[in-house]
mmCIF file of C-alpha atoms in Angstrom:
data_model
loop_
_atom_site.group_PDB
_atom_site.id
_atom_site.type_symbol
_atom_site.label_atom_id
_atom_site.label_comp_id
_atom_site.label_asym_id
_atom_site.label_seq_id
_atom_site.Cartn_x
_atom_site.Cartn_y
_atom_site.Cartn_z
ATOM 1 C CA MET A 1 0.000 0.000 0.000
ATOM 2 C CA ALA A 2 1.319 3.417 -0.977
ATOM 3 C CA VAL A 3 0.417 6.353 1.261
ATOM 4 C CA SER A 4 0.948 10.090 0.819
ATOM 5 C CA MET A 5 0.824 12.476 3.796
ATOM 6 C CA PHE A 6 0.776 16.249 3.923
ATOM 7 C CA GLY A 7 -0.229 19.074 6.250
ATOM 8 C CA GLN A 8 2.915 18.907 8.404
ATOM 9 C CA LYS A 9 5.793 21.347 8.012
ATOM 10 C CA ARG A 10 8.355 18.522 8.018
ATOM 11 C CA LEU A 11 9.331 15.535 10.181
ATOM 12 C CA SER A 12 10.369 17.447 13.281
ATOM 13 C CA ARG A 13 9.212 18.662 16.696
ATOM 14 C CA GLU A 14 7.982 22.048 15.494
ATOM 15 C CA GLY A 15 4.419 21.285 16.566
ATOM 16 C CA GLY A 16 1.983 18.531 17.506
ATOM 17 C CA ILE A 17 1.108 17.700 13.892
ATOM 18 C CA GLU A 18 4.765 17.176 13.039
ATOM 19 C CA ILE A 19 5.226 14.783 15.976
ATOM 20 C CA VAL A 20 2.100 12.810 15.043
ATOM 21 C CA VAL A 21 3.079 12.465 11.375
ATOM 22 C CA LYS A 22 6.589 11.386 12.339
ATOM 23 C CA GLU A 23 5.310 8.694 14.737
ATOM 24 C CA LEU A 24 2.683 7.397 12.293
ATOM 25 C CA CYS A 25 4.953 7.305 9.264
ATOM 26 C CA THR A 26 7.875 5.662 11.052
ATOM 27 C CA ARG A 27 5.703 2.779 12.256
ATOM 28 C CA MET A 28 3.826 2.417 8.965
ATOM 29 C CA ALA A 29 7.096 2.185 7.063
ATOM 30 C CA GLN A 30 8.227 -0.541 9.475
ATOM 31 C CA LYS A 31 5.006 -2.420 8.667
ATOM 32 C CA GLY A 32 5.823 -2.359 4.962
ATOM 33 C CA LEU A 33 3.799 0.601 3.704
ATOM 34 C CA ALA A 34 5.388 2.862 1.101
ATOM 35 C CA VAL A 35 5.069 6.234 2.832
ATOM 36 C CA THR A 36 5.772 9.599 1.190
ATOM 37 C CA CYS A 37 5.681 12.841 3.184
ATOM 38 C CA TYR A 38 5.234 16.106 1.299
ATOM 39 C CA ASN A 39 7.025 18.716 3.411
ATOM 40 C CA ARG A 40 7.275 22.465 3.177
ATOM 41 C CA SER A 41 10.374 24.009 1.702
ATOM 42 C CA GLY A 42 12.067 26.693 3.732
ATOM 43 C CA HIS A 43 14.113 27.070 6.860
ATOM 44 C CA HIS A 44 13.772 24.667 9.798
ATOM 45 C CA VAL A 45 13.598 26.208 13.276
ATOM 46 C CA SER A 46 16.118 23.640 14.493
ATOM 47 C CA GLY A 47 18.878 24.719 12.113
ATOM 48 C CA ALA A 48 19.970 24.504 8.503
ATOM 49 C CA GLU A 49 21.107 20.879 8.791
ATOM 50 C CA TYR A 50 17.438 19.848 9.046
ATOM 51 C CA ASP A 51 16.172 21.900 6.094
ATOM 52 C CA ARG A 52 16.078 19.196 3.417
ATOM 53 C CA LYS A 53 16.421 15.583 4.512
ATOM 54 C CA THR A 54 15.105 13.258 1.813
ATOM 55 C CA GLU A 55 14.855 10.006 3.788
ATOM 56 C CA TYR A 56 14.000 9.263 7.390
ATOM 57 C CA LYS A 57 13.755 5.688 8.683
ATOM 58 C CA GLY A 58 12.312 4.317 5.459
ATOM 59 C CA ILE A 59 10.062 7.315 4.752
ATOM 60 C CA CYS A 60 10.364 9.138 1.429
ATOM 61 C CA GLN A 61 10.402 12.892 1.994
ATOM 62 C CA LYS A 62 9.633 15.299 -0.830
ATOM 63 C CA TYR A 63 9.652 19.086 -0.621
ATOM 64 C CA VAL A 64 7.050 21.248 -2.340
ATOM 65 C CA PRO A 65 7.194 24.952 -3.272
ATOM 66 C CA THR A 66 6.291 27.160 -0.314
ATOM 67 C CA ILE A 67 5.632 30.899 -0.141
ATOM 68 C CA GLU A 68 7.375 31.928 3.075
ATOM 69 C CA ARG A 69 4.840 34.492 4.262
ATOM 70 C CA LYS A 70 2.384 34.388 7.143
ATOM 71 C CA GLY A 71 -0.863 32.790 5.993
ATOM 72 C CA LEU A 72 0.561 31.675 2.643
ATOM 73 C CA ALA A 73 3.075 29.003 3.670
ATOM 74 C CA ALA A 74 0.386 26.450 4.581
ATOM 75 C CA VAL A 75 -1.829 27.347 1.597
ATOM 76 C CA SER A 76 0.921 27.144 -1.027
ATOM 77 C CA SER A 77 2.595 24.005 0.309
ATOM 78 C CA SER A 78 -0.752 22.215 0.758
ATOM 79 C CA PHE A 79 -1.829 23.025 -2.798
ATOM 80 C CA PHE A 80 1.339 21.589 -4.334
ATOM 81 C CA ALA A 81 1.299 18.595 -1.976
ATOM 82 C CA ALA A 82 -2.316 17.841 -2.924
ATOM 83 C CA LEU A 83 -1.435 18.159 -6.612
ATOM 84 C CA CYS A 84 1.520 15.759 -6.258
ATOM 85 C CA SER A 85 -0.623 13.344 -4.241
ATOM 86 C CA ALA A 86 -3.383 13.449 -6.849
ATOM 87 C CA PHE A 87 -1.068 12.575 -9.719
ATOM 88 C CA GLY A 88 1.237 10.228 -7.781
ATOM 89 C CA LYS A 89 0.819 6.468 -7.526
ATOM 90 C CA TYR A 90 -0.817 6.348 -4.097
ATOM 91 C CA ASP A 91 -3.660 4.269 -2.713
ATOM 92 C CA VAL A 92 -4.349 6.589 0.227
ATOM 93 C CA VAL A 93 -3.832 10.318 0.751
ATOM 94 C CA HIS A 94 -3.780 11.282 4.441
ATOM 95 C CA ILE A 95 -4.226 15.008 5.087
ATOM 96 C CA HIS A 96 -3.442 16.560 8.465
ATOM 97 C CA ALA A 97 -5.314 19.639 9.767
ATOM 98 C CA GLU A 98 -8.294 21.621 8.516
ATOM 99 C CA GLY A 99 -6.437 24.163 6.354
ATOM 100 C CA PRO A 100 -4.683 21.600 4.126
ATOM 101 C CA ALA A 101 -8.022 19.726 3.817
ATOM 102 C CA PHE A 102 -9.172 22.651 1.622
ATOM 103 C CA PHE A 103 -7.517 20.742 -1.244
ATOM 104 C CA ALA A 104 -9.061 17.329 -0.449
ATOM 105 C CA LEU A 105 -10.989 17.376 -3.735
ATOM 106 C CA LEU A 106 -7.801 17.090 -5.840
ATOM 107 C CA PRO A 107 -6.743 13.586 -4.707
ATOM 108 C CA LYS A 108 -10.415 12.577 -4.423
ATOM 109 C CA MET A 109 -11.000 13.397 -8.123
ATOM 110 C CA SER A 110 -8.078 11.177 -9.112
ATOM 111 C CA GLY A 111 -9.603 8.161 -7.368
ATOM 112 C CA LYS A 112 -7.524 8.162 -4.189
ATOM 113 C CA ARG A 113 -8.906 7.201 -0.786
ATOM 114 C CA VAL A 114 -8.779 10.405 1.277
ATOM 115 C CA ILE A 115 -8.361 10.463 5.059
ATOM 116 C CA VAL A 116 -8.328 13.745 7.009
ATOM 117 C CA THR A 117 -7.106 14.051 10.606
ATOM 118 C CA VAL A 118 -8.550 17.098 12.373
ATOM 119 C CA HIS A 119 -6.036 18.015 15.087
ATOM 120 C CA GLY A 120 -8.292 20.750 16.461
ATOM 121 C CA ILE A 121 -10.802 23.376 15.337
ATOM 122 C CA ASP A 122 -8.067 25.581 13.930
ATOM 123 C CA TRP A 123 -10.160 28.633 12.992
ATOM 124 C CA GLN A 124 -10.735 29.170 16.734
ATOM 125 C CA ARG A 125 -7.031 29.857 17.268
ATOM 126 C CA GLU A 126 -6.062 33.463 17.925
ATOM 127 C CA LYS A 127 -3.968 33.970 14.793
ATOM 128 C CA TRP A 128 -6.681 32.597 12.472
ATOM 129 C CA LYS A 129 -9.762 34.344 13.911
ATOM 130 C CA SER A 130 -10.040 36.819 11.037
ATOM 131 C CA GLY A 131 -8.918 37.514 7.491
ATOM 132 C CA PHE A 132 -8.044 35.178 4.656
ATOM 133 C CA GLY A 133 -6.577 32.500 6.936
ATOM 134 C CA SER A 134 -9.831 32.137 8.848
ATOM 135 C CA LYS A 135 -11.926 31.784 5.658
ATOM 136 C CA PHE A 136 -9.450 29.277 4.209
ATOM 137 C CA ILE A 137 -9.483 27.082 7.317
ATOM 138 C CA ARG A 138 -13.282 27.186 7.685
ATOM 139 C CA GLN A 139 -13.666 26.110 4.058
ATOM 140 C CA GLY A 140 -11.056 23.402 4.621
ATOM 141 C CA GLU A 141 -13.227 22.039 7.426
ATOM 142 C CA LYS A 142 -16.255 21.975 5.109
ATOM 143 C CA ASN A 143 -14.264 20.324 2.315
ATOM 144 C CA ALA A 144 -13.101 17.618 4.731
ATOM 145 C CA VAL A 145 -16.735 16.909 5.580
ATOM 146 C CA LYS A 146 -17.694 16.846 1.882
ATOM 147 C CA TYR A 147 -14.822 14.948 0.278
ATOM 148 C CA ALA A 148 -12.957 12.842 2.865
ATOM 149 C CA ASP A 149 -13.725 9.120 2.995
ATOM 150 C CA GLU A 150 -12.914 9.171 6.719
ATOM 151 C CA ILE A 151 -12.308 11.964 9.229
ATOM 152 C CA ILE A 152 -10.160 11.189 12.281
ATOM 153 C CA VAL A 153 -10.594 13.343 15.398
ATOM 154 C CA LEU A 154 -8.484 13.367 18.550
ATOM 155 C CA SER A 155 -11.079 14.248 21.173
ATOM 156 C CA LYS A 156 -14.712 13.491 21.990
ATOM 157 C CA GLY A 157 -15.480 17.221 21.984
ATOM 158 C CA VAL A 158 -14.398 17.605 18.347
ATOM 159 C CA GLN A 159 -16.322 14.447 17.472
ATOM 160 C CA ASP A 160 -19.475 16.030 18.950
ATOM 161 C CA TYR A 161 -18.742 19.260 17.060
ATOM 162 C CA PHE A 162 -18.733 17.523 13.661
ATOM 163 C CA ARG A 163 -21.828 15.514 14.504
ATOM 164 C CA ASN A 164 -23.784 18.557 15.712
ATOM 165 C CA THR A 165 -22.557 21.012 13.063
ATOM 166 C CA TYR A 166 -22.524 18.848 9.940
ATOM 167 C CA GLY A 167 -24.258 15.598 10.879
ATOM 168 C CA ARG A 168 -20.983 13.918 9.968
ATOM 169 C CA GLU A 169 -19.719 10.873 11.872
ATOM 170 C CA THR A 170 -15.984 10.785 12.545
ATOM 171 C CA ARG A 171 -13.474 8.271 13.906
ATOM 172 C CA PHE A 172 -12.065 8.945 17.352
ATOM 173 C CA ILE A 173 -8.394 7.885 17.330
ATOM 174 C CA PRO A 174 -6.379 9.797 19.956
ATOM 175 C CA ASN A 175 -2.627 10.316 19.809
ATOM 176 C CA GLY A 176 -0.131 8.005 21.477
ATOM 177 C CA VAL A 177 2.969 8.371 23.592
ATOM 178 C CA ASN A 178 6.268 6.519 24.016
ATOM 179 C CA ARG A 179 7.693 5.549 27.401
ATOM 180 C CA PRO A 180 10.888 7.613 27.612
ATOM 181 C CA LYS A 181 14.240 7.216 29.312
ATOM 182 C CA ILE A 182 14.662 9.548 32.302
ATOM 183 C CA HIS A 183 17.667 11.909 32.078
ATOM 184 C CA ASN A 184 19.660 13.607 34.838
ATOM 185 C CA ALA A 185 19.945 17.398 34.866
ATOM 186 C CA GLU A 186 23.186 18.156 33.002
ATOM 187 C CA GLN A 187 22.686 20.537 30.067
ATOM 188 C CA ILE A 188 19.865 22.394 31.846
ATOM 189 C CA SER A 189 22.103 22.838 34.896
ATOM 190 C CA ASP A 190 24.986 24.174 32.830
ATOM 191 C CA LYS A 191 22.868 26.547 30.744
ATOM 192 C CA PHE A 192 20.050 27.623 33.079
ATOM 193 C CA GLY A 193 21.140 26.575 36.583
ATOM 194 C CA LEU A 194 18.216 24.132 36.905
ATOM 195 C CA THR A 195 18.273 21.074 39.156
ATOM 196 C CA LYS A 196 15.841 18.263 39.932
ATOM 197 C CA ASP A 197 12.446 19.596 41.158
ATOM 198 C CA SER A 198 13.657 23.217 41.131
ATOM 199 C CA TYR A 199 11.248 24.493 38.474
ATOM 200 C CA ILE A 200 7.719 24.478 37.083
ATOM 201 C CA LEU A 201 7.666 23.720 33.356
ATOM 202 C CA PHE A 202 5.559 24.897 30.442
ATOM 203 C CA LEU A 203 6.582 23.450 27.076
ATOM 204 C CA GLY A 204 4.842 24.272 23.804
ATOM 205 C CA ARG A 205 4.388 26.895 21.108
ATOM 206 C CA LEU A 206 4.224 30.436 22.483
ATOM 207 C CA VAL A 207 0.764 31.358 21.210
ATOM 208 C CA PRO A 208 -2.082 33.170 23.042
ATOM 209 C CA GLU A 209 -4.443 30.187 23.251
ATOM 210 C CA LYS A 210 -1.924 28.219 25.342
ATOM 211 C CA GLY A 211 -2.738 30.458 28.328
ATOM 212 C CA ILE A 212 0.883 31.433 28.998
ATOM 213 C CA ARG A 213 -0.124 35.004 29.831
ATOM 214 C CA TYR A 214 -2.277 33.682 32.718
ATOM 215 C CA LEU A 215 0.586 31.471 33.820
ATOM 216 C CA VAL A 216 3.093 34.342 34.042
ATOM 217 C CA GLU A 217 0.591 36.586 35.858
ATOM 218 C CA ALA A 218 -0.290 33.842 38.347
ATOM 219 C CA PHE A 219 3.289 32.706 38.979
ATOM 220 C CA LYS A 220 4.510 36.230 39.764
ATOM 221 C CA ASN A 221 2.300 36.137 42.882
ATOM 222 C CA VAL A 222 3.316 32.631 44.007
ATOM 223 C CA LYS A 223 5.612 32.599 47.052
ATOM 224 C CA THR A 224 8.272 30.069 46.103
ATOM 225 C CA ASP A 225 11.950 29.851 45.247
ATOM 226 C CA LYS A 226 11.149 27.528 42.337
ATOM 227 C CA LYS A 227 11.588 28.920 38.857
ATOM 228 C CA LEU A 228 9.091 28.985 35.984
ATOM 229 C CA VAL A 229 10.597 27.620 32.771
ATOM 230 C CA ILE A 230 8.774 28.544 29.560
ATOM 231 C CA ALA A 231 10.192 26.372 26.773
ATOM 232 C CA GLY A 232 9.183 26.796 23.145
ATOM 233 C CA GLY A 233 9.380 29.022 20.105
ATOM 234 C CA SER A 234 6.895 31.370 18.491
ATOM 235 C CA SER A 235 4.542 30.410 15.657
ATOM 236 C CA ASP A 236 4.112 33.618 13.629
ATOM 237 C CA THR A 237 3.650 35.229 17.057
ATOM 238 C CA ASP A 238 6.856 37.181 17.718
ATOM 239 C CA SER A 239 4.884 40.145 19.106
ATOM 240 C CA PHE A 240 3.164 37.860 21.616
ATOM 241 C CA MET A 241 6.536 36.469 22.715
ATOM 242 C CA GLU A 242 7.766 40.012 23.322
ATOM 243 C CA GLU A 243 4.613 40.755 25.318
ATOM 244 C CA LEU A 244 5.299 37.724 27.529
ATOM 245 C CA LYS A 245 8.911 38.714 28.104
ATOM 246 C CA ASN A 246 7.867 42.235 29.026
ATOM 247 C CA LEU A 247 5.283 40.837 31.446
ATOM 248 C CA ALA A 248 7.946 38.647 33.073
ATOM 249 C CA GLU A 249 10.865 41.086 33.077
ATOM 250 C CA ASP A 250 10.507 42.106 36.731
ATOM 251 C CA ASP A 251 10.647 38.484 37.982
ATOM 252 C CA ASP A 252 14.054 36.844 37.616
ATOM 253 C CA ARG A 253 12.579 33.444 38.481
ATOM 254 C CA ILE A 254 11.024 33.215 34.988
ATOM 255 C CA ILE A 255 13.229 31.682 32.293
ATOM 256 C CA PHE A 256 12.545 31.589 28.535
ATOM 257 C CA THR A 257 14.583 28.839 26.856
ATOM 258 C CA GLY A 258 13.436 29.210 23.249
ATOM 259 C CA PHE A 259 12.804 26.145 21.072
ATOM 260 C CA VAL A 260 14.248 22.953 22.599
ATOM 261 C CA GLN A 261 14.758 19.404 21.382
ATOM 262 C CA GLY A 262 16.991 16.373 21.929
ATOM 263 C CA GLN A 263 18.720 15.972 25.292
ATOM 264 C CA MET A 264 17.704 19.425 26.503
ATOM 265 C CA LEU A 265 14.039 18.522 25.991
ATOM 266 C CA ASP A 266 14.459 15.160 27.741
ATOM 267 C CA GLU A 267 16.159 16.804 30.724
ATOM 268 C CA LEU A 268 13.460 19.472 31.078
ATOM 269 C CA TYR A 269 10.708 16.846 31.158
ATOM 270 C CA SER A 270 12.705 14.506 33.432
ATOM 271 C CA ASN A 271 13.484 16.985 36.206
ATOM 272 C CA ALA A 272 10.436 19.265 36.475
ATOM 273 C CA TYR A 273 8.653 19.686 39.804
ATOM 274 C CA ILE A 274 5.354 20.017 37.963
ATOM 275 C CA TYR A 275 4.378 20.461 34.326
ATOM 276 C CA THR A 276 1.598 22.937 33.551
ATOM 277 C CA LEU A 277 -0.614 23.408 30.501
ATOM 278 C CA PRO A 278 -3.000 26.357 31.107
ATOM 279 C CA SER A 279 -4.564 26.310 27.613
ATOM 280 C CA ASP A 280 -7.842 27.875 26.550
ATOM 281 C CA LEU A 281 -7.884 25.766 23.381
ATOM 282 C CA GLU A 282 -6.293 22.444 22.402
ATOM 283 C CA GLY A 283 -6.690 19.654 19.889
ATOM 284 C CA MET A 284 -5.101 16.804 21.765
ATOM 285 C CA PRO A 285 -2.083 18.100 23.709
ATOM 286 C CA LEU A 286 0.875 15.853 22.911
ATOM 287 C CA SER A 287 3.116 17.759 25.317
ATOM 288 C CA LEU A 288 0.753 16.746 28.144
ATOM 289 C CA LEU A 289 0.991 13.073 27.183
ATOM 290 C CA GLU A 290 4.769 13.389 27.015
ATOM 291 C CA ALA A 291 5.007 15.178 30.356
ATOM 292 C CA MET A 292 2.984 12.454 32.092
ATOM 293 C CA SER A 293 5.027 9.710 30.392
ATOM 294 C CA TYR A 294 8.111 11.149 32.157
ATOM 295 C CA GLY A 295 6.283 10.753 35.481
ATOM 296 C CA ASN A 296 5.365 14.384 35.996
ATOM 297 C CA CYS A 297 2.671 15.812 38.205
ATOM 298 C CA CYS A 298 0.631 17.957 35.806
ATOM 299 C CA LEU A 299 -1.505 21.052 36.360
ATOM 300 C CA VAL A 300 -3.962 21.696 33.521
ATOM 301 C CA SER A 301 -6.945 23.892 32.680
ATOM 302 C CA ASP A 302 -10.377 22.282 32.842
ATOM 303 C CA ILE A 303 -11.028 22.235 29.078
ATOM 304 C CA PRO A 304 -12.328 18.799 27.955
ATOM 305 C CA GLU A 305 -9.283 18.167 25.743
ATOM 306 C CA CYS A 306 -7.086 18.206 28.873
ATOM 307 C CA THR A 307 -9.429 16.596 31.405
ATOM 308 C CA GLU A 308 -10.184 13.692 29.035
ATOM 309 C CA VAL A 309 -6.469 12.922 28.991
ATOM 310 C CA VAL A 310 -5.603 13.225 32.687
ATOM 311 C CA GLU A 311 -8.869 11.989 34.271
ATOM 312 C CA ASP A 312 -8.173 12.137 38.050
ATOM 313 C CA LYS A 313 -4.392 11.799 37.705
ATOM 314 C CA ALA A 314 -3.528 15.531 37.635
ATOM 315 C CA LEU A 315 -4.259 18.898 39.227
ATOM 316 C CA ILE A 316 -6.932 20.992 37.493
ATOM 317 C CA PHE A 317 -7.788 24.719 37.589
ATOM 318 C CA ARG A 318 -10.598 26.757 36.026
ATOM 319 C CA LYS A 319 -9.747 27.883 32.483
ATOM 320 C CA SER A 320 -8.612 31.524 32.122
ATOM 321 C CA ASN A 321 -8.861 32.067 35.895
ATOM 322 C CA VAL A 322 -5.582 33.630 37.061
ATOM 323 C CA GLU A 323 -6.536 33.521 40.754
ATOM 324 C CA ASP A 324 -7.422 29.824 40.653
ATOM 325 C CA LEU A 325 -4.226 29.024 38.752
ATOM 326 C CA GLN A 326 -2.186 30.978 41.318
ATOM 327 C CA GLU A 327 -3.896 29.097 44.149
ATOM 328 C CA LYS A 328 -3.216 25.699 42.557
ATOM 329 C CA LEU A 329 0.432 26.603 41.897
ATOM 330 C CA GLN A 330 0.867 27.759 45.498
ATOM 331 C CA ASP A 331 -0.749 24.568 46.833
ATOM 332 C CA ALA A 332 1.573 22.447 44.696
ATOM 333 C CA CYS A 333 4.626 24.314 45.974
ATOM 334 C CA ASP A 334 3.437 24.082 49.597
ATOM 335 C CA HIS A 335 2.425 20.403 49.504
ATOM 336 C CA PRO A 336 5.136 18.262 47.881
ATOM 337 C CA GLU A 337 3.431 15.107 49.186
ATOM 338 C CA THR A 338 0.541 15.717 46.753
ATOM 339 C CA VAL A 339 2.984 16.250 43.898
ATOM 340 C CA ILE A 340 4.864 13.044 44.748
ATOM 341 C CA LYS A 341 1.597 11.078 44.796
ATOM 342 C CA MET A 342 0.674 12.355 41.318
ATOM 343 C CA LYS A 343 4.158 11.648 39.978
ATOM 344 C CA LYS A 344 4.061 8.001 41.077
ATOM 345 C CA GLN A 345 0.964 7.157 39.041
ATOM 346 C CA ALA A 346 1.382 9.369 35.962
ATOM 347 C CA ALA A 347 3.700 7.348 33.693
ATOM 348 C CA ASP A 348 2.039 3.933 33.966
ATOM 349 C CA PHE A 349 -1.413 5.473 33.581
ATOM 350 C CA ILE A 350 -0.660 7.479 30.437
ATOM 351 C CA CYS A 351 1.505 4.874 28.669
ATOM 352 C CA GLU A 352 -1.179 2.221 29.077
ATOM 353 C CA LYS A 353 -3.967 4.572 27.977
ATOM 354 C CA TYR A 354 -2.295 5.999 24.852
ATOM 355 C CA ASN A 355 -0.219 3.639 22.700
ATOM 356 C CA TRP A 356 1.208 4.574 19.286
ATOM 357 C CA ASP A 357 1.073 0.994 17.986
ATOM 358 C CA ASP A 358 -2.680 0.903 18.657
ATOM 359 C CA VAL A 359 -3.084 4.290 16.939
ATOM 360 C CA VAL A 360 -1.230 3.056 13.839
ATOM 361 C CA GLU A 361 -3.251 -0.164 13.644
ATOM 362 C CA GLU A 362 -6.581 1.686 13.886
ATOM 363 C CA THR A 363 -5.446 4.219 11.268
ATOM 364 C CA MET A 364 -4.325 1.488 8.865
ATOM 365 C CA GLN A 365 -7.704 -0.209 9.237
ATOM 366 C CA LEU A 366 -9.286 2.983 7.868
ATOM 367 C CA TYR A 367 -6.821 2.888 4.966
ATOM 368 C CA ARG A 368 -7.796 -0.674 4.089
ATOM 369 C CA ARG A 369 -11.572 -0.187 4.056
#
């Protein structure tokens, strides 16, 4: 079976979609599928050495023309990827995210089986709430409903949304997680002075809907000698990153690391006191699955996409409520016994609940139908 995938930037850790595509494709290639990923051209946030790799663990990577401007990179790359997928020798075309699904008709017209994974209701995100990008993504959602043979969703809430809005049934296949190796604090000690349990961690893209503004405001009023580590890069949101840094400038306990990967990422997850995800909006938060797989006590907002994941195995605060977040952070700092209890049960719980091999098998069943 030959499969084409597009919608990701490239096989990297730049965002949740990229991680999902990488995990799916790697395992599918191991199972004997001929997998081709159509990636964006352009610079990789991790460095020039990652810009154009043509093969990754049995996956064929091809690069399509990309207009490197906000709002046009996804549109241009998705169009050319859909065109290549339509005319290529593929049995299945798997499209990731609502925007790229705008072009679902192209492979559908050429007789391909079309699968769309909706990673979240993207037009609700801050940067796509108006203008051309918003219209493009909303139409992509409608085209997925109209042309896709199957739509995969990552949460029950999104499944309800498609049923109520379009009368369209979808397939609920959540993301998976790998059980990691725990790393001692070495690089993070040398670079940032961090040690085991000395910091509260946020890790993700620095975008408004992640609730980082609430986190900074709440943490500034928490009485603790622990630091707040905000790890991640911007996503067409440089002005928001500057706003966060200005908000945090009078508190030297707050550290911005920028984009992290490799050993630095492993060490940050492995040595955090708690991991927090204060989001207003999520698809299915892979960083939360990863944080729990490292045995972290997690503090999350009460949006369904987070509470479905953690059940009763994490601390929860009311979405967008700075005072409640501050209170929960203070409680966690004052009561390490609660944090230790959460840590002990996190990894086994999450690794048993979300398994990549199960995700791949369910996805391949949709391919075969």
